[in-house]
Amino acid sequence: MNNYHYIRNTRPHLYWLGFAEKPNDTKTLEYENFGKYWQTVRELDSVNLDFPDPPADLVEQIACLRTLNLERGIYSGNGWANYAASYFNDCYRFVQNLRYVLKPGRSAFIVIGNSILQGVMIPTDLYLSQIAESAGLELVSIDTPRNTRVGNSIIQSNVRVTKADKLHRLYESVVELRCLK
């Protein structure tokens, strides 16, 4: 959940590989992209978590995000809450498909970074693992080989609407999931 606009930043590749022939061809990809791009969901009234038994902490964090900076309109916490909910809905679809393609006893390793939205730290690695377990995968481990990553310097800068808590840091984890059956 990093707000990287994959469609825009890989546009030449999309044309070269035949996924797009004209600018409008990328519209469908923007809406089908994993995690969505913030601009595609920020104006929606409300995107909710749309899978069984979402982690309670995640539900609370998304509800909290919705209440932040309401005076900022589409740039408020509601837009970011929609973005987070879309991302975790896609995570659920991802782990369902992962469960389908993994052979029993085999593992998948997912590299994932946490996020800080409107000053709220979102531990995406923990939520992905909980979502995966609810979909029938086994969490083997979560390892954090990098305790800092690019972007750490900006989370405390004055360009942010809300500075992150001093204890918050961006990190990357490797989540190992195993198929049980």
Tab-separated table of C-alpha atoms in Angstrom:
chain	number	residue	atom	x	y	z
A	1	MET	CA	0.000	0.000	0.000
A	2	ASN	CA	2.419	2.630	-1.227
A	3	ASN	CA	0.413	4.879	-3.559
A	4	TYR	CA	2.805	4.098	-6.411
A	5	HIS	CA	0.946	4.607	-9.669
A	6	TYR	CA	1.985	1.410	-11.435
A	7	ILE	CA	-0.067	2.074	-14.561
A	8	ARG	CA	1.384	5.551	-15.115
A	9	ASN	CA	4.937	4.550	-14.206
A	10	THR	CA	4.961	1.453	-16.407
A	11	ARG	CA	3.013	2.940	-19.330
A	12	PRO	CA	5.803	2.396	-21.920
A	13	HIS	CA	5.984	-1.263	-20.903
A	14	LEU	CA	2.210	-1.642	-21.235
A	15	TYR	CA	2.355	-0.417	-24.837
A	16	TRP	CA	5.450	-2.449	-25.638
A	17	LEU	CA	3.920	-5.654	-24.234
A	18	GLY	CA	0.605	-5.085	-26.021
A	19	PHE	CA	-1.559	-4.395	-22.949
A	20	ALA	CA	-2.396	-0.940	-24.298
A	21	GLU	CA	-2.656	0.592	-27.752
A	22	LYS	CA	-4.225	3.956	-26.839
A	23	PRO	CA	-4.509	6.004	-23.617
A	24	ASN	CA	-8.045	4.825	-22.782
A	25	ASP	CA	-6.808	1.219	-22.710
A	26	THR	CA	-5.156	1.882	-19.360
A	27	LYS	CA	-8.419	2.956	-17.637
A	28	THR	CA	-9.590	-0.631	-17.118
A	29	LEU	CA	-6.165	-1.575	-15.792
A	30	GLU	CA	-6.318	1.271	-13.246
A	31	TYR	CA	-9.538	-0.072	-11.769
A	32	GLU	CA	-8.383	-3.689	-11.866
A	33	ASN	CA	-4.920	-2.977	-10.444
A	34	PHE	CA	-4.059	-4.680	-7.144
A	35	GLY	CA	-4.570	-2.204	-4.330
A	36	LYS	CA	-6.039	0.431	-6.625
A	37	TYR	CA	-4.508	3.850	-6.974
A	38	TRP	CA	-5.649	6.378	-4.389
A	39	GLN	CA	-7.132	8.707	-7.022
A	40	THR	CA	-9.481	5.961	-8.260
A	41	VAL	CA	-11.149	5.430	-4.862
A	42	ARG	CA	-10.824	8.699	-2.927
A	43	GLU	CA	-14.059	10.227	-4.259
A	44	LEU	CA	-16.217	7.193	-3.469
A	45	ASP	CA	-18.578	7.512	-0.503
A	46	SER	CA	-17.274	4.473	1.298
A	47	VAL	CA	-15.342	1.357	0.364
A	48	ASN	CA	-15.773	-1.291	3.045
A	49	LEU	CA	-13.853	-4.448	3.783
A	50	ASP	CA	-15.608	-7.057	1.682
A	51	PHE	CA	-14.458	-10.427	2.996
A	52	PRO	CA	-15.383	-12.694	5.917
A	53	ASP	CA	-14.035	-11.961	9.403
A	54	PRO	CA	-11.594	-9.109	8.725
A	55	PRO	CA	-9.069	-8.497	11.526
A	56	ALA	CA	-10.712	-6.397	14.258
A	57	ASP	CA	-7.714	-4.041	14.487
A	58	LEU	CA	-7.916	-3.404	10.744
A	59	VAL	CA	-11.633	-2.595	10.973
A	60	GLU	CA	-10.845	-0.129	13.781
A	61	GLN	CA	-7.967	1.493	11.888
A	62	ILE	CA	-10.072	2.018	8.776
A	63	ALA	CA	-12.876	3.507	10.895
A	64	CYS	CA	-10.326	5.810	12.557
A	65	LEU	CA	-8.914	6.899	9.183
A	66	ARG	CA	-12.408	7.883	7.998
A	67	THR	CA	-12.643	10.479	10.782
A	68	LEU	CA	-9.354	12.275	10.066
A	69	ASN	CA	-9.041	15.669	8.378
A	70	LEU	CA	-12.650	15.755	7.142
A	71	GLU	CA	-12.273	19.433	6.260
A	72	ARG	CA	-9.937	18.375	3.419
A	73	GLY	CA	-12.758	16.857	1.323
A	74	ILE	CA	-11.514	14.161	-1.058
A	75	TYR	CA	-8.056	14.496	0.495
A	76	SER	CA	-9.407	13.555	3.927
A	77	GLY	CA	-9.003	10.334	5.827
A	78	ASN	CA	-12.120	8.916	4.150
A	79	GLY	CA	-10.309	8.753	0.807
A	80	TRP	CA	-7.371	7.020	2.460
A	81	ALA	CA	-9.725	4.641	4.290
A	82	ASN	CA	-11.231	3.725	0.904
A	83	TYR	CA	-7.720	3.154	-0.412
A	84	ALA	CA	-6.813	0.885	2.525
A	85	ALA	CA	-10.079	-1.075	2.328
A	86	SER	CA	-9.586	-1.603	-1.429
A	87	TYR	CA	-6.047	-2.818	-0.809
A	88	PHE	CA	-7.061	-5.351	1.831
A	89	ASN	CA	-10.020	-6.545	-0.274
A	90	ASP	CA	-7.464	-7.251	-2.997
A	91	CYS	CA	-5.251	-9.006	-0.422
A	92	TYR	CA	-8.132	-11.346	0.348
A	93	ARG	CA	-8.629	-12.145	-3.349
A	94	PHE	CA	-4.872	-12.655	-3.660
A	95	VAL	CA	-4.664	-15.192	-0.813
A	96	GLN	CA	-7.721	-17.041	-2.127
A	97	ASN	CA	-5.958	-17.439	-5.470
A	98	LEU	CA	-2.695	-18.296	-3.738
A	99	ARG	CA	-4.435	-21.080	-1.845
A	100	TYR	CA	-5.786	-22.389	-5.147
A	101	VAL	CA	-2.409	-22.477	-6.941
A	102	LEU	CA	-0.148	-23.650	-4.102
A	103	LYS	CA	0.369	-27.374	-3.781
A	104	PRO	CA	-0.227	-28.868	-0.312
A	105	GLY	CA	2.765	-28.355	1.952
A	106	ARG	CA	4.303	-25.721	-0.349
A	107	SER	CA	5.073	-22.158	0.665
A	108	ALA	CA	4.811	-18.729	-0.870
A	109	PHE	CA	7.021	-15.841	0.219
A	110	ILE	CA	5.483	-12.386	-0.034
A	111	VAL	CA	7.605	-9.262	0.388
A	112	ILE	CA	5.413	-6.503	1.769
A	113	GLY	CA	6.020	-3.139	3.375
A	114	ASN	CA	3.948	-1.434	6.019
A	115	SER	CA	2.246	1.911	5.367
A	116	ILE	CA	1.566	5.119	7.206
A	117	LEU	CA	-1.670	6.810	6.137
A	118	GLN	CA	-2.639	10.170	7.624
A	119	GLY	CA	-0.148	9.490	10.433
A	120	VAL	CA	-1.676	6.074	11.216
A	121	MET	CA	0.736	3.135	10.999
A	122	ILE	CA	-0.778	0.204	9.080
A	123	PRO	CA	1.063	-3.117	9.662
A	124	THR	CA	0.205	-4.643	6.289
A	125	ASP	CA	2.340	-7.719	6.950
A	126	LEU	CA	0.327	-8.633	10.041
A	127	TYR	CA	-3.012	-7.972	8.360
A	128	LEU	CA	-2.039	-9.940	5.240
A	129	SER	CA	-1.057	-12.906	7.415
A	130	GLN	CA	-4.332	-12.757	9.379
A	131	ILE	CA	-6.345	-12.513	6.160
A	132	ALA	CA	-4.391	-15.463	4.730
A	133	GLU	CA	-5.090	-17.579	7.811
A	134	SER	CA	-8.799	-16.789	7.542
A	135	ALA	CA	-8.650	-18.013	3.930
A	136	GLY	CA	-7.145	-21.351	4.991
A	137	LEU	CA	-3.401	-20.765	4.623
A	138	GLU	CA	-0.902	-21.345	7.418
A	139	LEU	CA	1.345	-18.522	8.591
A	140	VAL	CA	4.844	-19.987	8.858
A	141	SER	CA	6.740	-16.803	9.684
A	142	ILE	CA	7.078	-13.066	9.311
A	143	ASP	CA	10.683	-11.909	9.012
A	144	THR	CA	11.769	-8.287	8.790
A	145	PRO	CA	15.103	-8.147	6.952
A	146	ARG	CA	14.907	-4.349	6.477
A	147	ASN	CA	13.947	-2.191	9.441
A	148	THR	CA	13.993	0.969	7.350
A	149	ARG	CA	13.215	1.648	3.741
A	150	VAL	CA	13.027	4.496	1.256
A	151	GLY	CA	10.472	7.024	2.432
A	152	ASN	CA	11.451	7.003	6.096
A	153	SER	CA	12.788	10.557	5.836
A	154	ILE	CA	9.527	11.986	4.502
A	155	ILE	CA	7.180	10.544	7.138
A	156	GLN	CA	8.383	13.178	9.628
A	157	SER	CA	8.692	16.062	7.166
A	158	ASN	CA	6.604	19.212	7.016
A	159	VAL	CA	5.208	18.243	3.597
A	160	ARG	CA	2.966	15.648	5.252
A	161	VAL	CA	-0.511	16.687	6.359
A	162	THR	CA	-0.074	14.686	9.540
A	163	LYS	CA	3.370	13.681	10.721
A	164	ALA	CA	3.830	10.082	11.709
A	165	ASP	CA	4.356	9.209	15.339
A	166	LYS	CA	8.053	9.424	16.259
A	167	LEU	CA	8.090	5.668	16.875
A	168	HIS	CA	6.643	4.810	13.456
A	169	ARG	CA	9.019	3.617	10.790
A	170	LEU	CA	8.633	2.118	7.362
A	171	TYR	CA	9.888	-1.449	7.061
A	172	GLU	CA	9.685	-4.467	4.763
A	173	SER	CA	8.781	-7.980	5.800
A	174	VAL	CA	8.821	-11.390	4.185
A	175	VAL	CA	5.637	-13.296	4.981
A	176	GLU	CA	5.836	-17.064	4.472
A	177	LEU	CA	2.475	-18.728	3.922
A	178	ARG	CA	1.931	-22.456	3.459
A	179	CYS	CA	-0.908	-24.363	1.865
A	180	LEU	CA	-2.332	-26.943	4.254
A	181	LYS	CA	-4.462	-28.998	1.861
